[in-house]
């Protein structure tokens, strides 16, 4: 039985296959409408979410399956003190697969050790968010036609942003990837990622503060929200929350074939005027997220592809 806890749990070849399956679902979703008839996904969300939880649920419903779960720790037995290990043993009796979001790093990994069903990490603290990464990879591959030879700007809260950590891990495996890491000094990518991934693999990267200066060289600009819930004090959050605001004036500095991604939710970091720019891809990215999660559920449940 396989779980997805970290984007590196799948090889590059397996990710290619998964993205191919997601693209064939996109091309003809009706063919896949019954491949998971009778199967259930449990969404165990101990932290708020709109997109990720609904996207998992939509994915399973689109495949003909059904959904159960909870959307906050308060509405689960966690509020009575139940451990993740016990909860997953119980949920294993009810569902065929589960997606777990948790504020503590490593909670989905602990769950996987006690589970009888595949566990998908739907975001654990400031650590990893592998299904957002699969979504990001599908978006980039669909828009640019490749996952190699790209200059990728990651902008905003690179310290606490788990989507950024997972995306760096995943993209670092492709040829010719260059990163421009755009953040205030306090919100830089953690050293463990620089040491274990970027330096260890000799990946070209630069840490800069100025977004304008970086714009012209980027193929992809990945904007992120400052992660308020992970700050130790509100003053620091307020000081940094509007450190970057992408607007039309900044978009003028970018190439015509650059695309803007954002895992969402957006707060102030992308001005709504940018939404009408054809290079704004963040709402298309949400749609890709459903196809990718459909492909992932099929893969982990080892469901037969329709002929
Ligand atoms: C992200 C997350 O939860 O890490 N959202 C998402 O899943 N699309 C990004 C964020 O909350 O800023």
mmCIF file of C-alpha atoms and ligand atoms in Angstrom:
data_model
loop_
_atom_site.group_PDB
_atom_site.id
_atom_site.type_symbol
_atom_site.label_atom_id
_atom_site.label_comp_id
_atom_site.label_asym_id
_atom_site.label_seq_id
_atom_site.Cartn_x
_atom_site.Cartn_y
_atom_site.Cartn_z
ATOM 1 C CA UNK A 1 0.000 0.000 0.000
ATOM 2 C CA UNK A 2 1.309 3.456 -0.938
ATOM 3 C CA UNK A 3 0.890 6.849 0.684
ATOM 4 C CA UNK A 4 1.746 10.343 -0.571
ATOM 5 C CA UNK A 5 3.458 12.254 2.228
ATOM 6 C CA UNK A 6 6.166 14.110 0.332
ATOM 7 C CA UNK A 7 6.405 14.964 -3.392
ATOM 8 C CA UNK A 8 9.536 12.803 -3.580
ATOM 9 C CA UNK A 9 7.528 9.676 -2.689
ATOM 10 C CA UNK A 10 6.932 9.409 -6.451
ATOM 11 C CA UNK A 11 9.807 9.116 -8.928
ATOM 12 C CA UNK A 12 10.028 11.562 -11.836
ATOM 13 C CA UNK A 13 8.708 8.793 -14.114
ATOM 14 C CA UNK A 14 5.763 8.126 -11.803
ATOM 15 C CA UNK A 15 4.956 11.843 -11.690
ATOM 16 C CA UNK A 16 5.059 11.965 -15.503
ATOM 17 C CA UNK A 17 2.619 9.049 -15.632
ATOM 18 C CA UNK A 18 0.332 10.681 -13.081
ATOM 19 C CA UNK A 19 0.339 13.975 -15.000
ATOM 20 C CA UNK A 20 -0.380 12.088 -18.235
ATOM 21 C CA UNK A 21 -3.360 10.447 -16.543
ATOM 22 C CA UNK A 22 -4.520 13.848 -15.239
ATOM 23 C CA UNK A 23 -4.278 15.270 -18.779
ATOM 24 C CA UNK A 24 -6.305 12.414 -20.218
ATOM 25 C CA UNK A 25 -8.938 12.987 -17.517
ATOM 26 C CA UNK A 26 -8.964 16.686 -18.483
ATOM 27 C CA UNK A 27 -9.489 15.742 -22.129
ATOM 28 C CA UNK A 28 -12.475 13.453 -21.428
ATOM 29 C CA UNK A 29 -13.676 13.509 -17.796
ATOM 30 C CA UNK A 30 -16.808 11.478 -18.572
ATOM 31 C CA UNK A 31 -14.717 8.384 -19.310
ATOM 32 C CA UNK A 32 -13.638 8.374 -15.666
ATOM 33 C CA UNK A 33 -17.056 9.058 -14.132
ATOM 34 C CA UNK A 34 -17.468 5.567 -12.625
ATOM 35 C CA UNK A 35 -13.965 4.216 -12.057
ATOM 36 C CA UNK A 36 -14.307 4.670 -8.272
ATOM 37 C CA UNK A 37 -17.942 3.611 -7.875
ATOM 38 C CA UNK A 38 -18.462 2.373 -4.310
ATOM 39 C CA UNK A 39 -15.168 3.833 -2.997
ATOM 40 C CA UNK A 40 -14.967 6.429 -0.228
ATOM 41 C CA UNK A 41 -12.469 9.140 0.607
ATOM 42 C CA UNK A 42 -12.228 10.536 4.139
ATOM 43 C CA UNK A 43 -11.053 14.144 4.364
ATOM 44 C CA UNK A 44 -9.526 14.707 7.811
ATOM 45 C CA UNK A 45 -8.874 18.435 8.052
ATOM 46 C CA UNK A 46 -7.553 19.689 11.391
ATOM 47 C CA UNK A 47 -6.793 23.090 9.819
ATOM 48 C CA UNK A 48 -8.911 25.421 7.654
ATOM 49 C CA UNK A 49 -9.059 24.840 3.910
ATOM 50 C CA UNK A 50 -11.354 25.680 1.037
ATOM 51 C CA UNK A 51 -9.652 24.534 -2.142
ATOM 52 C CA UNK A 52 -7.755 21.512 -1.011
ATOM 53 C CA UNK A 53 -10.584 19.815 0.860
ATOM 54 C CA UNK A 54 -13.260 20.613 -1.701
ATOM 55 C CA UNK A 55 -10.893 19.673 -4.491
ATOM 56 C CA UNK A 56 -10.344 16.188 -2.972
ATOM 57 C CA UNK A 57 -14.066 15.795 -2.470
ATOM 58 C CA UNK A 58 -14.892 16.983 -6.011
ATOM 59 C CA UNK A 59 -12.202 14.636 -7.358
ATOM 60 C CA UNK A 60 -13.716 11.575 -5.638
ATOM 61 C CA UNK A 61 -17.281 12.562 -6.589
ATOM 62 C CA UNK A 62 -16.158 13.038 -10.224
ATOM 63 C CA UNK A 63 -14.829 9.468 -10.158
ATOM 64 C CA UNK A 64 -18.150 8.088 -8.916
ATOM 65 C CA UNK A 65 -17.086 7.644 -5.286
ATOM 66 C CA UNK A 66 -18.331 9.331 -2.141
ATOM 67 C CA UNK A 67 -16.875 11.414 0.669
ATOM 68 C CA UNK A 68 -16.949 11.691 4.440
ATOM 69 C CA UNK A 69 -14.862 13.605 6.945
ATOM 70 C CA UNK A 70 -14.488 16.684 9.088
ATOM 71 C CA UNK A 71 -13.281 20.183 8.323
ATOM 72 C CA UNK A 72 -11.914 21.367 11.675
ATOM 73 C CA UNK A 73 -10.239 19.845 14.712
ATOM 74 C CA UNK A 74 -13.097 21.210 16.877
ATOM 75 C CA UNK A 75 -15.622 19.021 15.107
ATOM 76 C CA UNK A 76 -13.532 15.835 15.508
ATOM 77 C CA UNK A 77 -12.571 13.729 18.525
ATOM 78 C CA UNK A 78 -9.207 15.526 18.501
ATOM 79 C CA UNK A 79 -11.031 18.059 20.674
ATOM 80 C CA UNK A 80 -11.539 15.252 23.231
ATOM 81 C CA UNK A 81 -7.842 14.399 23.110
ATOM 82 C CA UNK A 82 -7.859 11.524 20.607
ATOM 83 C CA UNK A 83 -4.477 10.896 18.960
ATOM 84 C CA UNK A 84 -3.926 10.930 15.203
ATOM 85 C CA UNK A 85 -2.892 7.261 15.462
ATOM 86 C CA UNK A 86 -6.236 6.266 16.983
ATOM 87 C CA UNK A 87 -8.274 8.439 14.615
ATOM 88 C CA UNK A 88 -6.668 6.846 11.559
ATOM 89 C CA UNK A 89 -7.245 3.317 12.895
ATOM 90 C CA UNK A 90 -10.922 4.200 13.206
ATOM 91 C CA UNK A 91 -11.149 5.920 9.820
ATOM 92 C CA UNK A 92 -9.504 2.877 8.198
ATOM 93 C CA UNK A 93 -12.747 1.026 9.020
ATOM 94 C CA UNK A 94 -14.894 3.586 7.207
ATOM 95 C CA UNK A 95 -13.030 4.700 4.070
ATOM 96 C CA UNK A 96 -10.758 3.376 1.292
ATOM 97 C CA UNK A 97 -8.359 6.349 1.229
ATOM 98 C CA UNK A 98 -7.887 9.530 3.210
ATOM 99 C CA UNK A 99 -6.491 13.035 2.845
ATOM 100 C CA UNK A 100 -5.200 14.659 6.029
ATOM 101 C CA UNK A 101 -4.342 18.282 6.771
ATOM 102 C CA UNK A 102 -2.772 19.008 10.128
ATOM 103 C CA UNK A 103 -1.040 21.992 11.779
ATOM 104 C CA UNK A 104 1.745 19.721 13.105
ATOM 105 C CA UNK A 105 4.594 18.760 10.817
ATOM 106 C CA UNK A 106 4.730 14.994 10.369
ATOM 107 C CA UNK A 107 1.155 14.212 11.515
ATOM 108 C CA UNK A 108 0.188 12.537 8.196
ATOM 109 C CA UNK A 109 3.387 10.489 8.412
ATOM 110 C CA UNK A 110 2.410 9.288 11.897
ATOM 111 C CA UNK A 111 -1.050 8.476 10.538
ATOM 112 C CA UNK A 112 0.445 6.428 7.693
ATOM 113 C CA UNK A 113 2.254 4.202 10.218
ATOM 114 C CA UNK A 114 -1.063 3.163 11.793
ATOM 115 C CA UNK A 115 -3.278 3.187 8.716
ATOM 116 C CA UNK A 116 -4.825 0.374 6.720
ATOM 117 C CA UNK A 117 -5.698 2.768 3.878
ATOM 118 C CA UNK A 118 -3.527 5.106 1.735
ATOM 119 C CA UNK A 119 -2.871 8.446 3.451
ATOM 120 C CA UNK A 120 -2.411 11.628 1.422
ATOM 121 C CA UNK A 121 -0.694 14.565 3.097
ATOM 122 C CA UNK A 122 -2.938 17.550 2.332
ATOM 123 C CA UNK A 123 -0.553 19.963 4.101
ATOM 124 C CA UNK A 124 1.319 19.492 7.378
ATOM 125 C CA UNK A 125 2.260 22.692 9.217
ATOM 126 C CA UNK A 126 5.021 24.627 7.478
ATOM 127 C CA UNK A 127 6.472 21.395 6.075
ATOM 128 C CA UNK A 128 5.073 19.923 2.826
ATOM 129 C CA UNK A 129 2.004 20.057 0.580
ATOM 130 C CA UNK A 130 2.589 17.429 -2.115
ATOM 131 C CA UNK A 131 -0.804 17.572 -3.859
ATOM 132 C CA UNK A 132 -0.457 21.336 -4.317
ATOM 133 C CA UNK A 133 2.896 20.556 -5.910
ATOM 134 C CA UNK A 134 1.372 18.018 -8.305
ATOM 135 C CA UNK A 135 -1.165 20.720 -9.189
ATOM 136 C CA UNK A 136 1.634 23.255 -9.738
ATOM 137 C CA UNK A 137 3.575 20.804 -11.908
ATOM 138 C CA UNK A 138 0.522 20.049 -14.048
ATOM 139 C CA UNK A 139 -0.154 23.786 -14.424
ATOM 140 C CA UNK A 140 3.423 24.542 -15.449
ATOM 141 C CA UNK A 141 3.592 21.571 -17.829
ATOM 142 C CA UNK A 142 0.288 22.512 -19.451
ATOM 143 C CA UNK A 143 1.160 26.193 -19.861
ATOM 144 C CA UNK A 144 4.840 25.954 -20.775
ATOM 145 C CA UNK A 145 4.894 22.483 -22.338
ATOM 146 C CA UNK A 146 7.795 21.373 -20.146
ATOM 147 C CA UNK A 147 9.111 21.045 -16.606
ATOM 148 C CA UNK A 148 12.767 21.542 -17.499
ATOM 149 C CA UNK A 149 14.855 24.591 -18.457
ATOM 150 C CA UNK A 150 12.772 27.133 -16.600
ATOM 151 C CA UNK A 151 13.582 30.152 -14.457
ATOM 152 C CA UNK A 152 11.125 30.042 -11.583
ATOM 153 C CA UNK A 153 10.621 33.001 -9.247
ATOM 154 C CA UNK A 154 9.200 32.121 -5.828
ATOM 155 C CA UNK A 155 7.978 35.223 -4.030
ATOM 156 C CA UNK A 156 6.644 36.041 -0.559
ATOM 157 C CA UNK A 157 6.768 33.881 2.551
ATOM 158 C CA UNK A 158 9.393 31.322 1.593
ATOM 159 C CA UNK A 159 10.066 30.430 5.227
ATOM 160 C CA UNK A 160 6.666 29.156 6.318
ATOM 161 C CA UNK A 161 5.115 28.452 2.903
ATOM 162 C CA UNK A 162 4.853 24.664 2.657
ATOM 163 C CA UNK A 163 3.791 24.847 -1.000
ATOM 164 C CA UNK A 164 7.119 26.525 -1.777
ATOM 165 C CA UNK A 165 9.091 23.860 0.096
ATOM 166 C CA UNK A 166 7.370 21.040 -1.770
ATOM 167 C CA UNK A 167 7.681 22.752 -5.150
ATOM 168 C CA UNK A 168 11.438 23.325 -4.707
ATOM 169 C CA UNK A 169 11.863 19.636 -3.821
ATOM 170 C CA UNK A 170 9.935 18.523 -6.869
ATOM 171 C CA UNK A 171 11.328 20.928 -9.491
ATOM 172 C CA UNK A 172 14.910 20.371 -8.357
ATOM 173 C CA UNK A 173 14.722 16.944 -10.034
ATOM 174 C CA UNK A 174 14.312 18.398 -13.544
ATOM 175 C CA UNK A 175 17.113 19.603 -15.859
ATOM 176 C CA UNK A 176 18.035 23.266 -16.142
ATOM 177 C CA UNK A 177 15.823 24.671 -13.353
ATOM 178 C CA UNK A 178 16.952 28.023 -11.919
ATOM 179 C CA UNK A 179 15.286 29.571 -8.890
ATOM 180 C CA UNK A 180 15.039 33.244 -8.001
ATOM 181 C CA UNK A 181 13.982 33.322 -4.338
ATOM 182 C CA UNK A 182 12.313 36.678 -3.705
ATOM 183 C CA UNK A 183 11.559 37.482 -0.056
ATOM 184 C CA UNK A 184 12.396 39.783 2.841
ATOM 185 C CA UNK A 185 15.486 38.504 4.718
ATOM 186 C CA UNK A 186 13.296 37.226 7.597
ATOM 187 C CA UNK A 187 11.194 35.044 5.289
ATOM 188 C CA UNK A 188 13.911 33.282 3.306
ATOM 189 C CA UNK A 189 13.809 29.578 2.403
ATOM 190 C CA UNK A 190 14.891 27.541 5.487
ATOM 191 C CA UNK A 191 18.535 26.481 5.566
ATOM 192 C CA UNK A 192 17.653 22.782 5.599
ATOM 193 C CA UNK A 193 16.106 23.128 2.135
ATOM 194 C CA UNK A 194 19.026 25.159 0.830
ATOM 195 C CA UNK A 195 21.525 22.624 2.196
ATOM 196 C CA UNK A 196 19.690 19.363 1.486
ATOM 197 C CA UNK A 197 18.152 20.249 -1.877
ATOM 198 C CA UNK A 198 19.560 23.331 -3.591
ATOM 199 C CA UNK A 199 23.228 23.107 -2.593
ATOM 200 C CA UNK A 200 23.279 19.305 -2.482
ATOM 201 C CA UNK A 201 22.051 19.102 -6.080
ATOM 202 C CA UNK A 202 24.019 22.095 -7.343
ATOM 203 C CA UNK A 203 20.851 23.914 -8.382
ATOM 204 C CA UNK A 204 21.346 27.483 -9.538
ATOM 205 C CA UNK A 205 19.530 29.934 -7.234
ATOM 206 C CA UNK A 206 19.664 33.525 -6.070
ATOM 207 C CA UNK A 207 18.100 35.094 -2.992
ATOM 208 C CA UNK A 208 16.884 38.627 -3.691
ATOM 209 C CA UNK A 209 14.542 41.170 -2.136
ATOM 210 C CA UNK A 210 13.501 43.152 -5.192
ATOM 211 C CA UNK A 211 10.640 41.712 -7.247
ATOM 212 C CA UNK A 212 10.768 44.361 -10.011
ATOM 213 C CA UNK A 213 14.387 43.587 -10.842
ATOM 214 C CA UNK A 214 13.660 39.850 -11.100
ATOM 215 C CA UNK A 215 10.520 40.118 -13.273
ATOM 216 C CA UNK A 216 12.122 40.257 -16.775
ATOM 217 C CA UNK A 217 13.999 36.941 -16.435
ATOM 218 C CA UNK A 218 11.158 34.765 -15.126
ATOM 219 C CA UNK A 219 9.267 32.003 -16.962
ATOM 220 C CA UNK A 220 7.052 31.387 -13.912
ATOM 221 C CA UNK A 221 6.293 33.682 -10.980
ATOM 222 C CA UNK A 222 4.915 31.740 -7.994
ATOM 223 C CA UNK A 223 3.374 34.229 -5.557
ATOM 224 C CA UNK A 224 2.541 33.255 -1.967
ATOM 225 C CA UNK A 225 0.665 34.678 0.997
ATOM 226 C CA UNK A 226 2.479 35.644 4.206
ATOM 227 C CA UNK A 227 1.484 32.743 6.508
ATOM 228 C CA UNK A 228 -0.060 34.663 9.394
ATOM 229 C CA UNK A 229 -0.989 31.533 11.389
ATOM 230 C CA UNK A 230 2.673 30.451 11.633
ATOM 231 C CA UNK A 231 4.063 33.747 13.000
ATOM 232 C CA UNK A 232 5.026 33.954 16.639
ATOM 233 C CA UNK A 233 3.833 37.524 16.974
ATOM 234 C CA UNK A 234 1.295 39.683 15.194
ATOM 235 C CA UNK A 235 3.636 42.719 14.950
ATOM 236 C CA UNK A 236 6.047 40.842 12.685
ATOM 237 C CA UNK A 237 3.148 39.685 10.537
ATOM 238 C CA UNK A 238 1.808 43.231 10.162
ATOM 239 C CA UNK A 239 5.249 44.544 9.263
ATOM 240 C CA UNK A 240 5.713 41.952 6.519
ATOM 241 C CA UNK A 241 2.227 41.169 5.250
ATOM 242 C CA UNK A 242 2.294 43.587 2.333
ATOM 243 C CA UNK A 243 5.943 43.179 1.447
ATOM 244 C CA UNK A 244 5.042 42.298 -2.155
ATOM 245 C CA UNK A 245 2.029 43.368 -4.154
ATOM 246 C CA UNK A 246 1.963 42.238 -7.754
ATOM 247 C CA UNK A 247 0.095 44.777 -9.894
ATOM 248 C CA UNK A 248 -0.204 45.683 -13.571
ATOM 249 C CA UNK A 249 2.816 47.989 -13.413
ATOM 250 C CA UNK A 250 4.984 45.049 -12.297
ATOM 251 C CA UNK A 251 3.395 42.749 -14.895
ATOM 252 C CA UNK A 252 4.626 45.188 -17.596
ATOM 253 C CA UNK A 253 8.178 44.251 -16.615
ATOM 254 C CA UNK A 254 7.560 40.557 -17.306
ATOM 255 C CA UNK A 255 7.834 38.551 -20.493
ATOM 256 C CA UNK A 256 4.760 37.924 -22.626
ATOM 257 C CA UNK A 257 5.108 34.185 -22.058
ATOM 258 C CA UNK A 258 5.573 34.329 -18.290
ATOM 259 C CA UNK A 259 2.783 32.907 -16.114
ATOM 260 C CA UNK A 260 1.758 33.825 -12.579
ATOM 261 C CA UNK A 261 0.797 30.986 -10.234
ATOM 262 C CA UNK A 262 -0.478 31.184 -6.647
ATOM 263 C CA UNK A 263 -1.658 28.271 -4.480
ATOM 264 C CA UNK A 264 -4.413 30.560 -3.073
ATOM 265 C CA UNK A 265 -5.910 31.904 -0.861
ATOM 266 C CA UNK A 266 -4.659 35.313 -1.941
ATOM 267 C CA UNK A 267 -4.750 38.175 0.515
ATOM 268 C CA UNK A 268 -3.103 41.365 -0.851
ATOM 269 C CA UNK A 269 -0.123 39.972 -2.690
ATOM 270 C CA UNK A 270 -1.771 39.985 -6.123
ATOM 271 C CA UNK A 271 -3.855 43.015 -6.943
ATOM 272 C CA UNK A 272 -7.237 42.026 -8.461
ATOM 273 C CA UNK A 273 -6.408 44.106 -11.563
ATOM 274 C CA UNK A 274 -3.937 41.351 -12.524
ATOM 275 C CA UNK A 275 -6.743 38.766 -12.741
ATOM 276 C CA UNK A 276 -7.633 39.927 -16.270
ATOM 277 C CA UNK A 277 -4.079 39.553 -17.551
ATOM 278 C CA UNK A 278 -3.898 36.412 -19.758
ATOM 279 C CA UNK A 279 -0.721 35.468 -17.902
ATOM 280 C CA UNK A 280 -2.602 35.184 -14.578
ATOM 281 C CA UNK A 281 -2.958 31.398 -14.241
ATOM 282 C CA UNK A 282 -3.985 30.959 -10.597
ATOM 283 C CA UNK A 283 -7.637 30.173 -11.204
ATOM 284 C CA UNK A 284 -6.784 27.726 -14.012
ATOM 285 C CA UNK A 285 -4.386 26.165 -11.495
ATOM 286 C CA UNK A 286 -7.355 25.354 -9.213
ATOM 287 C CA UNK A 287 -9.032 23.427 -12.041
ATOM 288 C CA UNK A 288 -5.857 21.454 -12.716
ATOM 289 C CA UNK A 289 -5.854 20.569 -9.006
ATOM 290 C CA UNK A 290 -9.043 18.563 -9.417
ATOM 291 C CA UNK A 291 -7.688 16.536 -12.375
ATOM 292 C CA UNK A 292 -4.445 15.833 -10.558
ATOM 293 C CA UNK A 293 -6.267 14.656 -7.415
ATOM 294 C CA UNK A 294 -8.503 12.418 -9.547
ATOM 295 C CA UNK A 295 -5.375 10.885 -11.066
ATOM 296 C CA UNK A 296 -3.783 10.520 -7.625
ATOM 297 C CA UNK A 297 -6.806 8.792 -6.074
ATOM 298 C CA UNK A 298 -6.908 6.362 -9.022
ATOM 299 C CA UNK A 299 -3.183 5.683 -8.705
ATOM 300 C CA UNK A 300 -3.158 5.066 -4.942
ATOM 301 C CA UNK A 301 -6.291 2.904 -5.103
ATOM 302 C CA UNK A 302 -4.789 1.029 -8.077
ATOM 303 C CA UNK A 303 -7.998 1.510 -10.000
ATOM 304 C CA UNK A 304 -8.113 0.125 -13.551
ATOM 305 C CA UNK A 305 -8.015 2.817 -16.252
ATOM 306 C CA UNK A 306 -11.106 2.734 -18.481
ATOM 307 C CA UNK A 307 -10.425 1.212 -21.915
HETATM 308 C C1 LIG B 1 -1.900 26.661 0.655
HETATM 309 C C2 LIG B 1 -1.674 25.897 1.937
HETATM 310 O O1 LIG B 1 -2.620 25.482 2.576
HETATM 311 O O2 LIG B 1 -0.497 25.721 2.246
HETATM 312 N N1 LIG B 1 -3.229 26.651 0.233
HETATM 313 C C3 LIG B 1 -3.668 25.608 -0.524
HETATM 314 O O3 LIG B 1 -3.653 24.479 -0.123
HETATM 315 N N2 LIG B 1 -4.056 25.888 -1.775
HETATM 316 C C4 LIG B 1 -1.335 28.013 0.644
HETATM 317 C C5 LIG B 1 -1.694 28.965 1.746
HETATM 318 O O4 LIG B 1 -2.469 28.646 2.649
HETATM 319 O O5 LIG B 1 -1.177 30.084 1.696
#
